[in-house]
Amino acid sequence: MKRKVFAYLILLLSLFSSCQTQQEKTIQTELDKIEGQWKINSFAVEGKKANEWKDLLKSGEILFKSCRSKNVKHSNTYCEGDIQINTGVYKISYRFDSNFIFKVRALSKDGSGIIKMTDEETRVTTLLSGNWEIIVNDTVLVAKQLSNNPYMGALASFTANRT
C-alpha cells in the first residue's frame, strides 16, 4: 500500500513539474523572440480619443534585454529594457503571460532618483503601459496594444525592425 501511495506521489510530482516546464518553455520562446534592439518605423493610435494622441509618437527604439522565464514566474517580477520615444529615454519592464505586459517609466534626469516628468513623458508612459500582442517574423516586430488605462480612450500599435 505504501509503495502505491509513493508511486502515485511521484507520478503526480512528475506531471506537475512537466506542466511547469512546458509553461516556462512557452514563456521563454516568447521572450527570446523579442530579445534585442528594435527600431520603430511606424506608430498608430486608434480609439475614441485617438486624435488626442496621434502626434505624440514620432520615432523610437526599443531594447529588450535578455531575460529567462524562471526570473518572471511571479506576477510581480519583470524583465527589463530601454525604450526611446522621440527624444525621451524610458525604462520598460515587461513580462509574458498570455500576452506581453509593459510598464513604461521615465528616468531620473539628475541622478537623484526623483523622477520629474514632462507632459510628454507622462503621456508616453501612460499610453504605452498596458497589455500587448506581439508577433515577430524574423526581423519584423508587429505590436498591438490590447488594453491600457480605460480613461485613455486610445490604444497604440507599432511596427519595428531588428537592428
XYZ file of C-alpha atoms in Angstrom:
163
model
C 0.000 0.000 0.000
C 2.784 2.425 0.937
C 4.508 1.691 -2.373
C 1.354 2.531 -4.343
C 0.920 5.824 -2.495
C 4.583 6.649 -3.047
C 4.306 5.748 -6.748
C 1.237 7.977 -7.126
C 3.029 10.849 -5.409
C 5.997 10.503 -7.747
C 3.650 10.362 -10.737
C 1.807 13.493 -9.596
C 5.051 15.345 -8.960
C 6.406 14.440 -12.381
C 3.156 15.550 -14.065
C 3.182 18.850 -12.155
C 6.823 19.551 -12.940
C 6.329 18.782 -16.642
C 3.425 21.297 -16.771
C 5.643 23.933 -15.235
C 8.413 23.105 -17.663
C 6.089 23.435 -20.664
C 4.781 26.783 -19.386
C 8.339 28.014 -18.858
C 9.264 26.853 -22.379
C 6.339 28.777 -23.872
C 7.241 31.921 -21.948
C 10.932 31.564 -22.856
C 10.088 31.194 -26.553
C 8.146 34.467 -26.479
C 10.883 36.282 -24.525
C 13.549 35.022 -26.954
C 11.589 36.238 -29.995
C 11.581 39.872 -28.873
C 15.075 39.991 -27.359
C 17.323 42.567 -28.984
C 17.327 46.079 -30.423
C 14.345 47.249 -32.497
C 13.901 50.450 -34.499
C 10.275 51.534 -34.607
C 9.245 52.515 -38.134
C 5.540 53.240 -37.698
C 3.093 54.143 -34.953
C -0.692 54.181 -34.968
C -3.237 55.137 -32.341
C -6.873 54.046 -32.543
C -9.918 54.650 -30.381
C -12.436 57.311 -29.417
C -9.719 59.757 -28.334
C -7.128 58.820 -30.981
C -6.815 62.417 -32.202
C -5.535 63.478 -28.761
C -2.633 61.018 -29.083
C -1.835 60.815 -32.798
C 1.079 63.300 -32.812
C 2.661 62.049 -29.583
C 4.638 59.133 -31.025
C 7.048 60.186 -33.775
C 10.128 57.953 -33.529
C 11.519 55.293 -31.280
C 13.790 52.385 -30.484
C 13.373 49.552 -28.009
C 15.954 47.294 -26.393
C 14.500 44.125 -24.896
C 17.290 42.743 -22.722
C 17.965 39.033 -22.276
C 15.505 37.515 -19.831
C 14.928 33.995 -18.551
C 11.426 32.671 -17.901
C 12.479 31.403 -14.480
C 13.003 35.050 -13.495
C 9.407 36.064 -14.271
C 7.418 33.248 -12.672
C 5.526 35.561 -10.344
C 3.173 38.359 -11.362
C 5.353 40.965 -9.635
C 8.603 40.058 -11.452
C 9.552 41.619 -14.780
C 12.267 41.650 -17.418
C 13.983 44.962 -18.135
C 14.654 47.009 -21.215
C 15.049 50.519 -22.534
C 12.825 52.484 -24.853
C 13.459 55.771 -26.572
C 10.414 57.665 -27.813
C 11.071 60.922 -29.660
C 13.914 62.417 -27.584
C 12.906 60.849 -24.261
C 14.531 57.748 -22.799
C 12.488 55.433 -20.597
C 12.797 52.131 -18.776
C 10.459 49.342 -19.777
C 9.572 46.439 -17.524
C 7.878 43.575 -19.307
C 6.707 40.043 -18.811
C 4.796 37.456 -20.792
C 1.691 35.753 -19.506
C -0.879 35.086 -22.233
C 0.309 38.344 -23.810
C 3.017 40.887 -23.060
C 2.565 43.267 -20.159
C 4.543 46.521 -20.368
C 5.232 49.059 -17.642
C 6.957 52.139 -19.027
C 8.529 54.699 -16.712
C 10.601 57.826 -17.089
C 14.149 58.119 -15.757
C 15.629 60.491 -13.223
C 17.429 63.186 -15.206
C 19.743 64.437 -12.468
C 20.739 61.164 -10.816
C 18.790 61.991 -7.657
C 16.327 59.170 -8.148
C 13.483 61.677 -8.194
C 11.543 61.497 -11.427
C 10.102 64.772 -12.646
C 8.227 64.048 -15.842
C 7.364 66.481 -18.566
C 3.862 66.436 -20.005
C 5.137 64.396 -22.960
C 6.830 61.844 -20.687
C 3.642 61.445 -18.657
C 1.616 60.913 -21.814
C 4.109 58.395 -23.280
C 4.340 56.311 -20.103
C 0.575 56.317 -19.642
C -0.242 55.410 -23.231
C 2.367 52.673 -23.721
C 1.916 50.869 -20.395
C -0.553 48.022 -20.759
C -1.120 44.637 -22.374
C 0.282 43.948 -25.823
C 0.108 41.299 -28.502
C 3.488 41.000 -30.220
C 4.195 38.980 -33.335
C 7.772 38.572 -34.560
C 8.611 37.313 -38.046
C 12.395 37.164 -38.400
C 13.404 40.817 -38.373
C 9.939 42.437 -38.173
C 8.023 43.027 -34.960
C 4.330 43.953 -35.017
C 2.897 45.141 -31.693
C -0.747 45.880 -30.989
C -1.926 47.133 -27.635
C -4.839 45.120 -26.242
C -5.550 47.278 -23.190
C -4.260 50.141 -21.084
C -5.835 52.572 -18.623
C -9.511 52.768 -19.636
C -9.662 56.569 -19.447
C -7.055 56.839 -22.224
C -9.653 56.262 -24.919
C -6.963 55.040 -27.325
C -4.767 52.037 -27.991
C -1.356 52.179 -29.662
C 0.304 49.897 -32.169
C 3.670 49.925 -33.899
C 5.931 48.036 -36.232
C 9.698 47.757 -35.798
C 12.709 46.236 -37.481
C 15.508 44.393 -35.708
C 18.759 46.362 -35.849
